[in-house]
Amino acid sequence: MTLDLSGLDEATLAEWLAEQRWFGAKSRELAQVHVLDVVVLRDDPALGLAIAVVEARFPGGTHELYQLPLAVRPADESWDTAVVQRLDGATVYDALADPEAAGILAGMLRDRAVVGEDPRVEFHWVDAVLPPADEPVVRPMGAEQSNSSVVIDDALVMKAFRRLEPGENPELEMTRFLSARGFPHIAELGGWYQYGGEIMEATFGVVQRFVEGGRDGWELVLDDLLRDPDGLLPQLAALGVVVARMHNVLASDMNDPAFAPEEPTDEALAIMTATIDEQIERLFVDLPEDDERLSAIAGRGEEARDRLRLVSHMGGAGRLIRHHGDFHLGQTLRVADGDAGPSWIILDFEGEPARALLDRRRKRSPLRDVAGLLRSLAYAASAARLQRGFEPPADWEERARAAFLDDYLAEIEPSLMPPTPSATRTLLSVLELEKAVYELRYELDHRPDWVPIPAAAIARLLEEPIA
């Protein structure tokens, strides 16, 4: 039997796609789904394997591209997990839900396979990392928002990027750069696989070392806020050092155009401020009237935009570099202490999923990552009240911010910061404002009970003295 997926019913495929947790457009009407390309990786009547690139089309002409790793078994095997659809004599299903099928992918990575010509899928492996076993043991990683991951041999994690865009995914680009320079606070890159065809060149997935025994930073902070809030402070200080060292490494290669630090031109600052200005204007135009939760910021849109204009008068913003792009406590793991004290791993370098890949690869101030972490601390303090039912110490957030920020600023390369402490505070305040504006729009749409958290942040930032 030759593996043939030309009979896939696109209407049925659209129904299946819309139900997947990782499908990123659930709030939009899905008009059509088209199969654009299929690369057959294994043509075997017992278990076939292919990767399809499909286009999800929406009313108005917009579209998104998705990767579907598909396995095919004979229909008489009664396979009923993650079924996409049943064809004559065969069951087509999500390959990553099948340890055997996912193990075949792992073997192709180990063997550095190249399948097809146009289209093609290329598998790569890094010599310094032990590859998957000849018969790898694979298990699912668990539910994820935008991607799918499996654990291989309890030593590696393979992550498949579901939504595709032309170009190299920042997760691959960033982890390869940091791994090559021996940065110890990430899950080291082991391999990757990529697609090439008439449609585009794109990263399909990556493999990284599996970090065993780490505690999710968000859960750690919520747990320890109840048990030992003061004990969190040295851990957050250590995280500040790790983040600064990561930024220093990301700024260390002047010969790599994708990573070489850049001086902030007037044009770059203008683009940054214009983007944030648009977000502020849109938020305040759409703010609900007579909402008591928003009383502290109602009618203050122009005041927020005035704060933004301060950036153009700072006398410099520090060099621009590649950065994490979606940094918060949930992107960290607290691992066993080393000789130097608390140790952290930083995860998920894709950037904000809602942003275009080109935008996620753009160089910005590293303080953007700092702003994300500081906002995450504010959310943790509020989540303690909303989710756990206890009140953190009144000054805990302020002390936590200081613990992280002071050690970060002591470790960071000075040329990456604005020229003066007051300019650094100004830029950080503006970047926090950007995050809080994004958060408020999200909470208004999805979690009304959480609206007071970003609203309070915006009010606080507007009250801070202007340097």
CSV table of C-alpha atoms in Angstrom, one decimal:
chain,number,residue,atom,x,y,z
A,1,MET,CA,0.0,0.0,0.0
A,2,THR,CA,1.3,3.4,-1.0
A,3,LEU,CA,0.6,6.1,1.6
A,4,ASP,CA,-1.9,8.5,-0.1
A,5,LEU,CA,-3.6,11.3,1.8
A,6,SER,CA,-5.1,13.0,-1.2
A,7,GLY,CA,-8.5,11.7,-0.1
A,8,LEU,CA,-8.5,13.8,3.1
A,9,ASP,CA,-11.9,15.5,3.4
A,10,GLU,CA,-11.1,19.2,4.0
A,11,ALA,CA,-14.5,20.0,5.6
A,12,THR,CA,-13.9,17.2,8.1
A,13,LEU,CA,-10.4,18.4,8.6
A,14,ALA,CA,-11.6,21.9,9.4
A,15,GLU,CA,-13.9,20.6,12.1
A,16,TRP,CA,-11.1,18.7,13.7
A,17,LEU,CA,-8.7,21.6,13.4
A,18,ALA,CA,-11.0,24.0,15.1
A,19,GLU,CA,-11.3,21.6,18.1
A,20,GLN,CA,-7.6,21.4,18.8
A,21,ARG,CA,-6.2,23.1,21.9
A,22,TRP,CA,-3.3,24.5,20.0
A,23,PHE,CA,-5.4,26.0,17.2
A,24,GLY,CA,-4.8,29.7,17.7
A,25,ALA,CA,-7.9,31.2,16.1
A,26,LYS,CA,-10.7,29.8,18.2
A,27,SER,CA,-12.5,33.2,18.4
A,28,ARG,CA,-12.6,33.5,14.6
A,29,GLU,CA,-14.9,31.8,12.1
A,30,LEU,CA,-13.0,29.2,10.1
A,31,ALA,CA,-14.2,29.4,6.5
A,32,GLN,CA,-12.1,26.7,4.9
A,33,VAL,CA,-9.1,24.4,5.3
A,34,HIS,CA,-6.8,23.4,2.4
A,35,VAL,CA,-4.1,20.9,2.4
A,36,LEU,CA,-1.2,22.7,0.7
A,37,ASP,CA,1.6,20.1,1.0
A,38,VAL,CA,2.2,16.6,2.3
A,39,VAL,CA,5.7,15.0,2.9
A,40,VAL,CA,5.5,11.3,3.3
A,41,LEU,CA,8.1,10.3,5.9
A,42,ARG,CA,7.4,6.6,6.1
A,43,ASP,CA,5.4,4.6,3.6
A,44,ASP,CA,4.6,1.4,5.5
A,45,PRO,CA,1.2,-0.4,5.4
A,46,ALA,CA,1.4,-1.2,9.2
A,47,LEU,CA,2.2,2.4,10.3
A,48,GLY,CA,2.6,5.2,7.8
A,49,LEU,CA,3.8,8.7,8.7
A,50,ALA,CA,3.5,12.0,7.0
A,51,ILE,CA,3.6,15.7,7.7
A,52,ALA,CA,0.9,17.9,6.1
A,53,VAL,CA,1.0,21.7,5.8
A,54,VAL,CA,-2.5,23.0,5.9
A,55,GLU,CA,-4.0,26.5,5.4
A,56,ALA,CA,-6.8,27.7,7.6
A,57,ARG,CA,-8.7,30.4,5.8
A,58,PHE,CA,-11.0,33.0,7.5
A,59,PRO,CA,-13.6,35.4,6.2
A,60,GLY,CA,-12.0,38.5,4.8
A,61,GLY,CA,-9.2,36.7,3.1
A,62,THR,CA,-6.8,36.2,6.0
A,63,HIS,CA,-5.2,32.8,6.7
A,64,GLU,CA,-2.9,30.9,9.0
A,65,LEU,CA,-0.6,27.8,8.3
A,66,TYR,CA,-0.4,24.8,10.5
A,67,GLN,CA,1.7,21.7,10.7
A,68,LEU,CA,-0.1,18.3,11.1
A,69,PRO,CA,2.1,15.3,11.8
A,70,LEU,CA,-0.2,12.5,10.7
A,71,ALA,CA,0.1,8.7,11.3
A,72,VAL,CA,-1.9,6.2,9.3
A,73,ARG,CA,-2.9,2.7,10.5
A,74,PRO,CA,-5.1,0.0,8.9
A,75,ALA,CA,-8.7,0.6,9.8
A,76,ASP,CA,-9.1,-2.9,11.2
A,77,GLU,CA,-6.7,-2.0,14.1
A,78,SER,CA,-9.6,0.1,15.6
A,79,TRP,CA,-7.3,3.0,16.5
A,80,ASP,CA,-9.4,5.6,18.3
A,81,THR,CA,-7.0,8.2,19.8
A,82,ALA,CA,-6.7,11.7,18.3
A,83,VAL,CA,-8.4,10.5,15.0
A,84,VAL,CA,-8.5,13.1,12.3
A,85,GLN,CA,-10.6,11.1,9.9
A,86,ARG,CA,-11.1,7.6,8.5
A,87,LEU,CA,-10.3,6.9,4.9
A,88,ASP,CA,-11.1,3.8,2.9
A,89,GLY,CA,-9.3,1.1,4.8
A,90,ALA,CA,-7.2,3.4,7.0
A,91,THR,CA,-7.4,5.6,10.1
A,92,VAL,CA,-5.6,9.0,10.0
A,93,TYR,CA,-4.7,10.4,13.3
A,94,ASP,CA,-2.4,12.9,15.1
A,95,ALA,CA,1.1,11.2,15.1
A,96,LEU,CA,2.2,12.9,18.3
A,97,ALA,CA,-0.6,11.1,20.2
A,98,ASP,CA,1.1,7.8,19.3
A,99,PRO,CA,4.4,6.9,21.1
A,100,GLU,CA,5.4,4.6,18.3
A,101,ALA,CA,4.8,7.2,15.6
A,102,ALA,CA,6.5,9.9,17.6
A,103,GLY,CA,9.4,7.5,18.2
A,104,ILE,CA,9.9,7.2,14.4
A,105,LEU,CA,10.2,11.0,14.2
A,106,ALA,CA,12.8,10.8,17.0
A,107,GLY,CA,14.7,8.2,15.0
A,108,MET,CA,14.8,10.4,12.0
A,109,LEU,CA,16.3,13.2,14.1
A,110,ARG,CA,19.0,10.8,15.4
A,111,ASP,CA,19.7,9.6,11.9
A,112,ARG,CA,19.8,13.2,10.4
A,113,ALA,CA,17.3,12.0,7.7
A,114,VAL,CA,16.5,14.1,4.7
A,115,VAL,CA,13.1,13.2,3.1
A,116,GLY,CA,12.0,14.4,-0.3
A,117,GLU,CA,13.4,17.1,-2.5
A,118,ASP,CA,10.6,19.7,-3.2
A,119,PRO,CA,8.9,19.6,-0.7
A,120,ARG,CA,11.4,18.1,1.7
A,121,VAL,CA,11.9,17.7,5.5
A,122,GLU,CA,15.4,17.8,6.9
A,123,PHE,CA,16.3,16.5,10.4
A,124,HIS,CA,19.3,17.8,12.3
A,125,TRP,CA,21.2,16.6,15.4
A,126,VAL,CA,23.8,18.3,17.6
A,127,ASP,CA,26.9,16.2,18.1
A,128,ALA,CA,27.3,17.3,21.8
A,129,VAL,CA,23.9,15.9,22.9
A,130,LEU,CA,23.2,12.1,23.3
A,131,PRO,CA,20.6,11.2,20.6
A,132,PRO,CA,17.4,9.2,21.1
A,133,ALA,CA,17.8,5.4,21.6
A,134,ASP,CA,17.4,3.0,18.8
A,135,GLU,CA,14.0,2.2,20.2
A,136,PRO,CA,13.1,5.4,22.0
A,137,VAL,CA,10.5,5.4,24.8
A,138,VAL,CA,8.1,8.3,24.2
A,139,ARG,CA,5.4,9.8,26.3
A,140,PRO,CA,3.2,12.9,26.0
A,141,MET,CA,4.4,16.1,27.8
A,142,GLY,CA,0.9,17.3,28.7
A,143,ALA,CA,-1.5,19.9,27.5
A,144,GLU,CA,0.1,23.0,25.9
A,145,GLN,CA,-1.4,26.2,24.5
A,146,SER,CA,0.1,26.6,21.1
A,147,ASN,CA,2.5,23.6,20.4
A,148,SER,CA,2.7,19.9,21.1
A,149,SER,CA,5.5,18.2,23.0
A,150,VAL,CA,6.6,14.7,23.9
A,151,VAL,CA,9.3,13.4,26.2
A,152,ILE,CA,11.9,11.0,24.7
A,153,ASP,CA,13.8,8.5,26.9
A,154,ASP,CA,13.1,10.8,29.9
A,155,ALA,CA,16.1,12.8,28.6
A,156,LEU,CA,14.8,14.9,25.7
A,157,VAL,CA,11.7,16.9,24.8
A,158,MET,CA,10.5,17.2,21.2
A,159,LYS,CA,8.4,20.2,20.5
A,160,ALA,CA,6.4,20.5,17.3
A,161,PHE,CA,5.4,24.0,16.3
A,162,ARG,CA,1.8,23.8,15.2
A,163,ARG,CA,1.3,27.3,13.7
A,164,LEU,CA,3.9,27.9,10.9
A,165,GLU,CA,5.4,31.1,9.5
A,166,PRO,CA,8.1,31.5,6.9
A,167,GLY,CA,11.6,31.7,8.4
A,168,GLU,CA,13.5,30.2,11.3
A,169,ASN,CA,11.5,29.9,14.6
A,170,PRO,CA,13.1,32.0,17.4
A,171,GLU,CA,13.0,29.0,19.7
A,172,LEU,CA,15.5,27.3,17.4
A,173,GLU,CA,17.5,30.4,16.7
A,174,MET,CA,17.8,31.5,20.4
A,175,THR,CA,18.5,28.1,21.9
A,176,ARG,CA,21.1,27.2,19.3
A,177,PHE,CA,22.9,30.5,19.9
A,178,LEU,CA,22.9,30.2,23.7
A,179,SER,CA,23.7,26.4,23.6
A,180,ALA,CA,26.7,27.1,21.3
A,181,ARG,CA,28.1,29.5,23.8
A,182,GLY,CA,27.7,27.2,26.8
A,183,PHE,CA,25.0,29.3,28.6
A,184,PRO,CA,23.9,26.8,31.4
A,185,HIS,CA,20.5,28.2,32.3
A,186,ILE,CA,18.5,26.8,29.3
A,187,ALA,CA,17.3,23.5,28.1
A,188,GLU,CA,20.2,22.7,25.7
A,189,LEU,CA,19.3,22.3,22.0
A,190,GLY,CA,19.7,18.7,20.8
A,191,GLY,CA,18.2,18.9,17.3
A,192,TRP,CA,15.5,20.3,15.0
A,193,TYR,CA,13.6,19.5,11.9
A,194,GLN,CA,12.6,21.9,9.1
A,195,TYR,CA,10.4,22.1,6.0
A,196,GLY,CA,11.3,23.4,2.6
A,197,GLY,CA,9.1,23.7,-0.4
A,198,GLU,CA,7.4,26.1,-2.8
A,199,ILE,CA,5.3,27.5,0.0
A,200,MET,CA,8.1,28.5,2.3
A,201,GLU,CA,11.1,27.5,4.5
A,202,ALA,CA,10.0,26.9,8.1
A,203,THR,CA,11.0,25.3,11.4
A,204,PHE,CA,8.8,22.3,12.1
A,205,GLY,CA,10.1,21.5,15.6
A,206,VAL,CA,13.0,21.3,18.0
A,207,VAL,CA,14.5,18.9,20.5
A,208,GLN,CA,16.0,20.0,23.8
A,209,ARG,CA,17.3,18.4,27.0
A,210,PHE,CA,14.5,17.4,29.4
A,211,VAL,CA,14.9,19.3,32.7
A,212,GLU,CA,14.0,16.9,35.4
A,213,GLY,CA,12.8,17.9,38.8
A,214,GLY,CA,12.5,21.6,38.2
A,215,ARG,CA,9.7,23.6,39.8
A,216,ASP,CA,7.6,26.0,37.7
A,217,GLY,CA,8.5,29.5,38.7
A,218,TRP,CA,4.9,30.7,38.8
A,219,GLU,CA,3.8,27.8,41.0
A,220,LEU,CA,6.9,28.1,43.2
A,221,VAL,CA,6.1,31.8,43.9
A,222,LEU,CA,2.5,31.2,44.7
A,223,ASP,CA,3.3,28.3,47.0
A,224,ASP,CA,6.1,30.1,48.8
A,225,LEU,CA,4.2,33.3,49.2
A,226,LEU,CA,2.1,31.4,51.7
A,227,ARG,CA,4.9,29.5,53.4
A,228,ASP,CA,7.9,31.7,53.2
A,229,PRO,CA,7.5,35.0,51.4
A,230,ASP,CA,10.8,36.4,52.6
A,231,GLY,CA,12.6,33.2,51.4
A,232,LEU,CA,11.6,34.0,47.9
A,233,LEU,CA,13.6,37.2,47.8
A,234,PRO,CA,17.1,35.7,47.4
A,235,GLN,CA,15.7,33.3,44.8
A,236,LEU,CA,14.3,36.2,42.8
A,237,ALA,CA,17.6,38.0,43.1
A,238,ALA,CA,19.4,35.0,41.7
A,239,LEU,CA,16.9,35.0,38.8
A,240,GLY,CA,17.8,38.6,38.1
A,241,VAL,CA,21.5,37.6,37.8
A,242,VAL,CA,20.6,34.7,35.4
A,243,VAL,CA,18.4,36.9,33.2
A,244,ALA,CA,21.2,39.6,33.0
A,245,ARG,CA,23.8,36.9,32.1
A,246,MET,CA,21.5,35.7,29.4
A,247,HIS,CA,21.2,39.2,28.0
A,248,ASN,CA,25.0,39.6,28.1
A,249,VAL,CA,25.5,36.4,26.2
A,250,LEU,CA,22.8,37.4,23.6
A,251,ALA,CA,24.8,40.6,23.1
A,252,SER,CA,28.2,39.0,22.8
A,253,ASP,CA,28.6,38.3,19.1
A,254,MET,CA,29.2,41.3,16.9
A,255,ASN,CA,29.8,39.1,13.9
A,256,ASP,CA,26.4,37.4,13.7
A,257,PRO,CA,23.9,39.8,12.0
A,258,ALA,CA,21.0,38.2,13.7
A,259,PHE,CA,22.4,38.8,17.1
A,260,ALA,CA,24.9,41.7,16.9
A,261,PRO,CA,23.7,44.5,19.3
A,262,GLU,CA,22.5,47.6,17.5
A,263,GLU,CA,22.4,51.2,18.6
A,264,PRO,CA,18.9,52.5,18.9
A,265,THR,CA,18.3,54.8,16.0
A,266,ASP,CA,15.7,57.5,16.0
A,267,GLU,CA,13.7,55.3,13.6
A,268,ALA,CA,13.8,52.3,15.9
A,269,LEU,CA,12.6,54.4,18.9
A,270,ALA,CA,9.9,56.0,16.7
A,271,ILE,CA,8.6,52.5,15.7
A,272,MET,CA,8.6,51.3,19.3
A,273,THR,CA,6.8,54.4,20.6
A,274,ALA,CA,4.3,54.5,17.7
A,275,THR,CA,3.4,50.8,18.4
A,276,ILE,CA,2.8,51.4,22.1
A,277,ASP,CA,1.0,54.7,21.4
A,278,GLU,CA,-1.4,52.8,19.1
A,279,GLN,CA,-2.1,50.2,21.8
A,280,ILE,CA,-2.7,52.9,24.4
A,281,GLU,CA,-5.1,54.8,22.2
A,282,ARG,CA,-7.0,51.7,21.2
A,283,LEU,CA,-7.4,50.6,24.9
A,284,PHE,CA,-8.6,54.0,26.2
A,285,VAL,CA,-11.1,54.5,23.3
A,286,ASP,CA,-12.6,51.1,24.0
A,287,LEU,CA,-12.7,51.3,27.9
A,288,PRO,CA,-16.1,50.6,29.3
A,289,GLU,CA,-17.7,53.7,30.8
A,290,ASP,CA,-19.0,53.7,34.5
A,291,ASP,CA,-16.9,50.7,35.4
A,292,GLU,CA,-15.7,51.2,39.0
A,293,ARG,CA,-12.8,48.8,38.5
A,294,LEU,CA,-11.4,51.3,35.9
A,295,SER,CA,-12.1,54.5,37.8
A,296,ALA,CA,-8.4,55.2,38.6
A,297,ILE,CA,-7.5,55.3,34.9
A,298,ALA,CA,-10.7,56.5,33.2
A,299,GLY,CA,-10.0,59.4,30.9
A,300,ARG,CA,-6.2,59.2,31.4
A,301,GLY,CA,-5.3,58.0,27.9
A,302,GLU,CA,-3.5,61.2,26.9
A,303,GLU,CA,-1.6,61.2,30.2
A,304,ALA,CA,-0.4,57.7,29.4
A,305,ARG,CA,0.7,58.8,25.9
A,306,ASP,CA,2.6,61.7,27.4
A,307,ARG,CA,4.6,59.2,29.5
A,308,LEU,CA,5.5,57.5,26.3
A,309,ARG,CA,6.8,60.6,24.7
A,310,LEU,CA,9.5,60.8,27.5
A,311,VAL,CA,11.4,58.1,25.7
A,312,SER,CA,12.4,60.5,22.9
A,313,HIS,CA,14.1,62.8,25.5
A,314,MET,CA,16.1,60.2,27.5
A,315,GLY,CA,19.4,60.8,25.6
A,316,GLY,CA,19.7,57.1,24.6
A,317,ALA,CA,18.0,53.8,25.3
A,318,GLY,CA,20.9,51.4,25.5
A,319,ARG,CA,21.8,49.0,22.7
A,320,LEU,CA,19.1,46.8,21.3
A,321,ILE,CA,19.5,43.0,21.3
A,322,ARG,CA,17.7,39.8,20.8
A,323,HIS,CA,15.7,38.9,23.9
A,324,HIS,CA,13.3,36.3,25.3
A,325,GLY,CA,10.2,38.3,24.2
A,326,ASP,CA,7.6,36.6,26.3
A,327,PHE,CA,9.2,36.5,29.7
A,328,HIS,CA,7.3,35.8,32.9
A,329,LEU,CA,7.5,33.4,35.9
A,330,GLY,CA,5.8,30.6,34.0
A,331,GLN,CA,8.8,30.6,31.6
A,332,THR,CA,11.2,29.6,34.3
A,333,LEU,CA,12.1,26.5,36.3
A,334,ARG,CA,13.7,26.6,39.7
A,335,VAL,CA,16.2,23.7,39.8
A,336,ALA,CA,18.5,22.3,42.5
A,337,ASP,CA,20.9,24.7,44.1
A,338,GLY,CA,24.4,24.9,42.7
A,339,ASP,CA,27.6,26.0,44.3
A,340,ALA,CA,26.6,29.6,43.7
A,341,GLY,CA,23.1,29.3,45.3
A,342,PRO,CA,19.6,29.2,43.7
A,343,SER,CA,19.7,28.1,40.1
A,344,TRP,CA,17.1,28.8,37.4
A,345,ILE,CA,16.4,27.5,33.9
A,346,ILE,CA,14.7,29.8,31.3
A,347,LEU,CA,12.3,28.2,28.8
A,348,ASP,CA,10.3,28.9,25.7
A,349,PHE,CA,12.1,31.4,23.5
A,350,GLU,CA,9.4,31.6,20.8
A,351,GLY,CA,8.3,35.1,21.8
A,352,GLU,CA,4.6,36.2,22.1
A,353,PRO,CA,2.6,33.7,20.0
A,354,ALA,CA,0.2,36.5,18.8
A,355,ARG,CA,3.1,38.5,17.2
A,356,ALA,CA,4.3,37.8,13.7
A,357,LEU,CA,7.6,35.9,13.5
A,358,LEU,CA,9.4,38.8,12.0
A,359,ASP,CA,8.4,41.0,14.9
A,360,ARG,CA,9.4,38.4,17.4
A,361,ARG,CA,12.9,38.3,15.9
A,362,ARG,CA,13.3,42.1,16.1
A,363,LYS,CA,16.0,43.5,18.4
A,364,ARG,CA,14.7,45.5,21.4
A,365,SER,CA,15.8,46.7,24.8
A,366,PRO,CA,16.5,43.8,27.1
A,367,LEU,CA,14.4,45.8,29.7
A,368,ARG,CA,11.4,44.4,27.8
A,369,ASP,CA,12.1,41.0,29.4
A,370,VAL,CA,12.6,42.7,32.8
A,371,ALA,CA,9.2,44.5,32.5
A,372,GLY,CA,7.6,41.1,31.8
A,373,LEU,CA,9.0,39.6,34.9
A,374,LEU,CA,8.0,42.5,37.1
A,375,ARG,CA,4.5,42.4,35.8
A,376,SER,CA,4.5,38.6,36.5
A,377,LEU,CA,5.4,39.4,40.2
A,378,ALA,CA,2.4,41.7,40.4
A,379,TYR,CA,0.1,39.0,39.0
A,380,ALA,CA,1.5,36.4,41.5
A,381,ALA,CA,0.7,38.7,44.4
A,382,SER,CA,-2.8,39.2,43.1
A,383,ALA,CA,-3.3,35.5,42.2
A,384,ALA,CA,-2.5,34.6,45.8
A,385,ARG,CA,-5.6,36.5,46.7
A,386,LEU,CA,-7.8,35.5,43.8
A,387,GLN,CA,-6.8,31.8,43.5
A,388,ARG,CA,-5.3,30.8,46.9
A,389,GLY,CA,-7.4,33.0,49.2
A,390,PHE,CA,-4.6,34.5,51.3
A,391,GLU,CA,-3.1,38.0,51.5
A,392,PRO,CA,0.6,38.4,50.8
A,393,PRO,CA,2.6,40.8,53.0
A,394,ALA,CA,1.6,44.4,51.9
A,395,ASP,CA,5.1,45.3,50.8
A,396,TRP,CA,6.0,41.9,49.3
A,397,GLU,CA,5.7,42.9,45.6
A,398,GLU,CA,7.8,46.0,46.1
A,399,ARG,CA,10.6,44.0,47.9
A,400,ALA,CA,10.4,41.3,45.2
A,401,ARG,CA,10.7,43.8,42.4
A,402,ALA,CA,13.7,45.3,44.1
A,403,ALA,CA,15.4,41.9,44.7
A,404,PHE,CA,15.1,40.9,41.1
A,405,LEU,CA,15.9,44.4,39.6
A,406,ASP,CA,18.8,45.3,41.8
A,407,ASP,CA,20.7,42.1,41.1
A,408,TYR,CA,19.8,42.3,37.4
A,409,LEU,CA,21.2,45.9,37.1
A,410,ALA,CA,24.3,45.0,39.0
A,411,GLU,CA,25.1,42.1,36.5
A,412,ILE,CA,24.0,43.6,33.1
A,413,GLU,CA,26.4,45.0,30.6
A,414,PRO,CA,26.1,48.8,31.1
A,415,SER,CA,26.0,49.5,27.4
A,416,LEU,CA,22.7,47.6,27.1
A,417,MET,CA,21.1,50.1,29.5
A,418,PRO,CA,20.1,53.7,29.0
A,419,PRO,CA,22.9,56.2,30.0
A,420,THR,CA,21.5,57.1,33.5
A,421,PRO,CA,19.6,55.5,36.3
A,422,SER,CA,16.7,57.9,35.7
A,423,ALA,CA,16.6,57.1,32.0
A,424,THR,CA,16.6,53.4,32.9
A,425,ARG,CA,13.6,53.9,35.2
A,426,THR,CA,11.8,55.9,32.5
A,427,LEU,CA,12.2,53.2,29.8
A,428,LEU,CA,11.3,50.4,32.2
A,429,SER,CA,8.2,52.3,33.3
A,430,VAL,CA,7.1,52.7,29.6
A,431,LEU,CA,7.7,49.0,28.9
A,432,GLU,CA,5.8,48.0,32.0
A,433,LEU,CA,3.0,50.3,30.8
A,434,GLU,CA,3.0,48.5,27.4
A,435,LYS,CA,2.6,45.1,29.2
A,436,ALA,CA,-0.1,46.4,31.5
A,437,VAL,CA,-2.1,47.8,28.5
A,438,TYR,CA,-1.9,44.5,26.8
A,439,GLU,CA,-2.9,42.7,30.0
A,440,LEU,CA,-5.9,44.9,30.5
A,441,ARG,CA,-7.2,44.3,27.0
A,442,TYR,CA,-6.8,40.6,27.6
A,443,GLU,CA,-8.5,40.6,31.0
A,444,LEU,CA,-11.5,42.7,29.7
A,445,ASP,CA,-12.1,40.1,27.0
A,446,HIS,CA,-11.3,36.8,28.9
A,447,ARG,CA,-11.1,37.2,32.7
A,448,PRO,CA,-13.2,40.1,34.0
A,449,ASP,CA,-12.3,39.2,37.7
A,450,TRP,CA,-8.7,39.9,36.9
A,451,VAL,CA,-9.3,43.4,35.4
A,452,PRO,CA,-8.2,45.2,38.6
A,453,ILE,CA,-4.6,43.8,38.4
A,454,PRO,CA,-3.5,45.6,35.2
A,455,ALA,CA,-5.8,48.5,35.9
A,456,ALA,CA,-3.9,49.1,39.2
A,457,ALA,CA,-0.6,48.8,37.4
A,458,ILE,CA,-1.5,51.4,34.9
A,459,ALA,CA,-2.7,53.8,37.7
A,460,ARG,CA,0.6,53.2,39.6
A,461,LEU,CA,2.7,53.8,36.6
A,462,LEU,CA,0.9,57.1,35.8
A,463,GLU,CA,1.5,58.3,39.4
A,464,GLU,CA,5.2,57.6,39.3
A,465,PRO,CA,7.3,60.8,39.4
A,466,ILE,CA,8.6,61.9,36.0
A,467,ALA,CA,12.4,61.9,36.0
